[in-house]
Every structure is written in C-alpha cells, then in structure tokens.
C-alpha cells in the first residue's frame, strides 16, 4: 500500500457517513459526537504546532511539556504527568477549552522542518503520538512508485494539481469529539501553519532540493483540488 498504508482506514466510519449524507445515530445526537477532517496544503511550523497540540487533552509535565511520543527532535522533553493548563487570563483559554472537546484524532501531517517525511498523528484521550511514517511520494523518484496504473492513480488523487513541488504533501487529520467548534479548531490549527513570508522561504528551499518527477496523468483522472 505504499508509505501511507491503511492507517486512516480503521475508526473513520463516522466520517464516511458524514461524507455520504447519512443521518447521525441516536448516540451521536444524544452526546453531541461529531467529526470533521482538517485538510490543508501548507506545512506546519513545528514550534507552533506543539503549542496547538498542547491545547488538546494530552498528558504534559509540570512545566506544560508534552510527554507522549514525538518525532520533532531537540524541542522539548519532560517527565511526570498531568493535563495541559492554560492561564485563565490568556486569550487562548477559550481555544484551549474548545480543543479539549476533541476526544480522538489521527491522520497525516506535513512538517516544514521534515518536509520529505510524512508523519502520522495519533491521539486518543491523553495519549498523543507524532511519528514518521515514511517519505511522501513527492520526495521519491518515479522509479520508486508502484507500477500498477491503479496504484499510480491513487497517488495522483492526492497530488496538488498546480504545484508539483508540493505533490501529495498535505495536512489530513480526522478529528472526533463532543460538541466541537470546528471553526475555532481550524483557527488554532491554521495558526500553526507557515505564514506567507515563511512559505516564500520554504518554497525557495524546496525548489532547490526538489525531486524531479515526470508525471503522466492517466486520461480522465481527477486530481485533488488544492486547499489553503
């Protein structure tokens, strides 16, 4: 199945029902359980991403450092246990309250400082992990791609139609929670993305280090639409 495998498959039935217009179950209605997909075509700044993650109900130490599994080297470590705390006077207190409504989330993450490697985001309750999953297809040579045309079509469905440097790099995170305010959650996550000035620097670096891939799109293939 390639570097991404089937990690997004299990547990996403609720999201598939939402996409196909199916009605929520009585349990969903009673407890306000819902889901949505956070999808962007811009990398995360690793430090700002950590600040967003610390707003989730994840385990942190006495200094507010996340103690779950990470693969962003030399940023923070810690021991002990607790839950993330936010200064009541902080303007982020409402955002943190909303982020605590997320019970589970998982998906693919694009980090600016590790742009060739896809990372897998896995969160359930107080557990959180962000771990390398393998290279994005855009960071490999065409010779490393699978040969069956159907597999190539699957890759190209996630390909940015106007930016071969970006390729299949993306943020794609399914969030499941109770009475979630998706607009506030998206605003928190968007603040962790590279801003416009940082994107200029990132893209200049990416062009100098790109892997040239000659794409031959199958006739009639629908390539995924870009997002912010």
Coordinates of C-alpha atoms in Angstrom, one line a residue:
X1 CA 0.0 0.0 0.0
X2 CA 3.0 2.3 -0.1
X3 CA 4.3 4.6 2.7
X4 CA 0.8 5.6 3.8
X5 CA -0.6 2.2 4.1
X6 CA -4.1 1.9 5.6
X7 CA -3.6 3.9 8.8
X8 CA -6.6 6.1 8.1
X9 CA -8.9 3.2 7.5
X10 CA -10.0 2.0 10.9
X11 CA -12.3 4.1 13.0
X12 CA -13.3 6.5 10.3
X13 CA -16.8 5.2 9.8
X14 CA -18.4 8.3 11.3
X15 CA -16.5 10.5 8.8
X16 CA -17.6 8.3 5.9
X17 CA -21.2 8.6 7.0
X18 CA -20.9 12.3 7.1
X19 CA -19.5 12.5 3.6
X20 CA -22.3 10.3 2.3
X21 CA -25.0 12.3 3.9
X22 CA -26.2 9.6 6.3
X23 CA -28.1 10.7 9.4
X24 CA -26.3 10.6 12.8
X25 CA -27.2 7.8 15.2
X26 CA -29.2 8.5 18.4
X27 CA -26.0 8.2 20.4
X28 CA -24.4 10.9 18.3
X29 CA -27.4 13.1 18.7
X30 CA -27.6 12.4 22.5
X31 CA -24.0 13.1 23.3
X32 CA -23.1 15.6 20.5
X33 CA -20.5 13.4 19.0
X34 CA -19.3 14.6 15.6
X35 CA -16.3 14.5 13.3
X36 CA -14.6 16.6 10.6
X37 CA -11.4 16.5 8.5
X38 CA -8.8 19.2 8.8
X39 CA -7.2 19.5 5.4
X40 CA -4.6 22.0 4.2
X41 CA -1.9 22.3 1.6
X42 CA 0.6 24.2 3.7
X43 CA 3.2 22.8 6.2
X44 CA 3.2 23.2 9.9
X45 CA 5.7 25.2 11.8
X46 CA 7.0 22.7 14.3
X47 CA 7.1 25.0 17.3
X48 CA 3.7 26.5 16.7
X49 CA 2.2 23.0 16.1
X50 CA 3.4 22.0 19.5
X51 CA 1.6 24.9 21.1
X52 CA -1.6 23.8 19.3
X53 CA -1.2 20.1 20.4
X54 CA -0.7 21.1 24.0
X55 CA -4.2 22.5 23.9
X56 CA -5.6 19.0 23.3
X57 CA -6.4 17.0 26.5
X58 CA -2.9 15.3 26.3
X59 CA -0.5 14.3 29.1
X60 CA 2.0 17.0 30.0
X61 CA 4.6 17.5 32.7
X62 CA 4.6 20.2 35.4
X63 CA 6.0 22.8 33.0
X64 CA 3.4 22.1 30.3
X65 CA 5.7 19.9 28.2
X66 CA 4.0 17.1 26.3
X67 CA 5.3 13.7 27.5
X68 CA 3.7 11.5 24.8
X69 CA 5.7 10.2 21.8
X70 CA 7.2 12.8 19.4
X71 CA 9.5 12.9 16.5
X72 CA 10.4 16.6 16.4
X73 CA 14.0 16.4 17.7
X74 CA 15.6 18.8 20.2
X75 CA 12.4 20.8 21.0
X76 CA 11.3 19.6 24.4
X77 CA 11.4 16.6 26.7
X78 CA 9.8 16.0 30.1
X79 CA 8.7 13.6 32.8
X80 CA 5.8 13.5 35.2
X81 CA 2.1 13.6 34.5
X82 CA -0.7 16.0 34.3
X83 CA -3.0 17.7 31.9
X84 CA -2.4 20.8 29.8
X85 CA -3.0 24.0 31.7
X86 CA -3.8 27.5 30.3
X87 CA -3.5 30.8 32.1
X88 CA -7.2 31.8 32.8
X89 CA -6.2 35.4 31.6
X90 CA -4.7 34.1 28.4
X91 CA -6.6 34.9 25.1
X92 CA -6.1 31.2 24.3
X93 CA -8.2 30.0 27.1
X94 CA -11.3 29.7 25.0
X95 CA -9.4 28.0 22.2
X96 CA -7.9 25.5 24.7
X97 CA -11.4 24.8 26.1
X98 CA -12.6 24.0 22.5
X99 CA -9.6 21.9 21.8
X100 CA -10.4 19.8 24.9
X101 CA -13.6 18.7 23.2
X102 CA -11.5 16.6 20.8
X103 CA -11.5 13.1 22.0
X104 CA -9.7 11.4 19.2
X105 CA -7.8 12.4 16.1
X106 CA -5.5 10.9 13.6
X107 CA -4.1 11.4 10.2
X108 CA -1.2 12.6 8.0
X109 CA 1.0 15.6 8.9
X110 CA 3.4 17.7 6.8
X111 CA 6.1 19.4 8.9
X112 CA 8.2 22.3 7.4
X113 CA 11.4 21.1 9.0
X114 CA 11.0 17.5 7.9
X115 CA 9.3 18.1 4.6
X116 CA 10.3 14.9 2.9
X117 CA 8.8 12.6 5.6
X118 CA 5.1 12.1 6.2
X119 CA 4.2 11.9 9.9
X120 CA 1.4 10.0 11.5
X121 CA -0.7 11.9 14.0
X122 CA -2.4 9.6 16.6
X123 CA -4.4 11.0 19.5
X124 CA -6.8 9.2 21.8
X125 CA -7.7 10.7 25.2
X126 CA -4.5 11.7 27.0
X127 CA -2.3 9.8 24.6
X128 CA -0.6 11.5 21.7
X129 CA 2.0 10.4 19.2
X130 CA 3.5 12.1 16.2
X131 CA 5.8 9.6 14.4
X132 CA 7.5 9.3 11.0
X133 CA 5.6 7.1 8.5
X134 CA 7.9 7.2 5.5
X135 CA 8.6 9.6 2.6
X136 CA 5.9 11.5 0.8
X137 CA 5.6 10.2 -2.8
X138 CA 6.7 13.6 -3.9
X139 CA 10.0 13.0 -2.2
X140 CA 10.7 9.8 -4.0
X141 CA 11.8 9.1 -7.6
X142 CA 9.2 7.9 -10.1
X143 CA 11.2 4.6 -10.2
X144 CA 10.2 4.0 -6.6
X145 CA 6.5 4.4 -7.3
X146 CA 4.3 1.3 -7.6
X147 CA 3.8 0.0 -11.2
X148 CA 0.1 -0.9 -11.4
X149 CA -1.7 2.1 -13.0
X150 CA -4.4 1.8 -10.4
X151 CA -1.8 2.5 -7.6
X152 CA -0.4 5.5 -9.5
X153 CA -4.0 6.8 -9.9
X154 CA -4.4 6.6 -6.1
X155 CA -1.2 8.6 -5.6
X156 CA -2.2 11.3 -8.1
X157 CA -5.7 11.7 -6.5
X158 CA -3.8 13.3 -3.5
X159 CA -1.5 15.3 -5.8
X160 CA -1.7 19.1 -5.8
X161 CA -2.9 19.9 -9.3
X162 CA -1.0 23.2 -9.6
X163 CA 2.2 22.5 -7.6
X164 CA 4.4 19.5 -8.4
X165 CA 6.8 20.5 -5.6
X166 CA 4.0 20.1 -3.0
X167 CA 2.9 16.9 -4.7
X168 CA 1.0 14.7 -2.2
X169 CA 2.2 16.6 0.9
X170 CA -0.7 17.8 2.9
X171 CA -2.4 18.0 6.3
X172 CA -5.2 15.5 6.6
X173 CA -6.4 14.9 10.1
X174 CA -9.7 13.4 11.2
X175 CA -11.0 14.9 14.5
X176 CA -13.7 13.2 16.6
X177 CA -15.2 14.8 19.7
X178 CA -18.2 16.1 21.6
X179 CA -19.8 19.5 20.6
X180 CA -16.7 20.5 18.7
X181 CA -16.5 24.0 17.3
X182 CA -14.8 23.2 14.0
X183 CA -14.2 26.9 13.2
X184 CA -12.2 27.5 16.4
X185 CA -10.3 24.3 16.0
X186 CA -9.4 25.1 12.4
X187 CA -8.3 28.6 13.5
X188 CA -6.0 27.1 16.1
X189 CA -4.5 24.7 13.6
X190 CA -4.2 27.3 10.9
X191 CA -2.1 29.5 13.3
X192 CA 0.4 26.6 13.4
X193 CA 0.9 26.6 9.6
X194 CA 3.7 28.6 7.9
X195 CA 2.6 32.2 7.3
X196 CA 3.0 33.8 3.8
X197 CA 6.5 35.1 4.5
X198 CA 7.7 31.7 5.8
X199 CA 6.1 30.0 2.8
X200 CA 8.2 32.1 0.4
X201 CA 11.4 30.9 2.1
X202 CA 10.1 27.3 2.3
X203 CA 9.2 27.2 -1.4
X204 CA 12.6 28.7 -2.4
X205 CA 14.3 26.0 -0.4
X206 CA 12.0 23.3 -1.8
X207 CA 12.7 24.3 -5.4
X208 CA 16.4 23.9 -4.8
X209 CA 16.0 20.5 -3.3
X210 CA 13.1 19.1 -5.2
X211 CA 12.9 15.6 -6.7
X212 CA 12.0 15.9 -10.4
X213 CA 9.0 13.7 -11.2
X214 CA 7.7 13.5 -14.8
X215 CA 4.0 12.9 -14.2
X216 CA 1.9 11.2 -16.8
X217 CA -1.6 11.5 -15.6
X218 CA -4.0 8.8 -16.8
X219 CA -6.7 10.1 -19.1
X220 CA -9.7 11.5 -17.2
X221 CA -8.0 11.3 -13.8
X222 CA -9.4 13.7 -11.2
X223 CA -6.6 15.3 -9.3
X224 CA -7.4 16.5 -5.8
X225 CA -8.3 20.2 -5.5
X226 CA -5.8 22.4 -3.6
X227 CA -6.7 23.8 -0.2
X228 CA -5.2 26.7 1.7

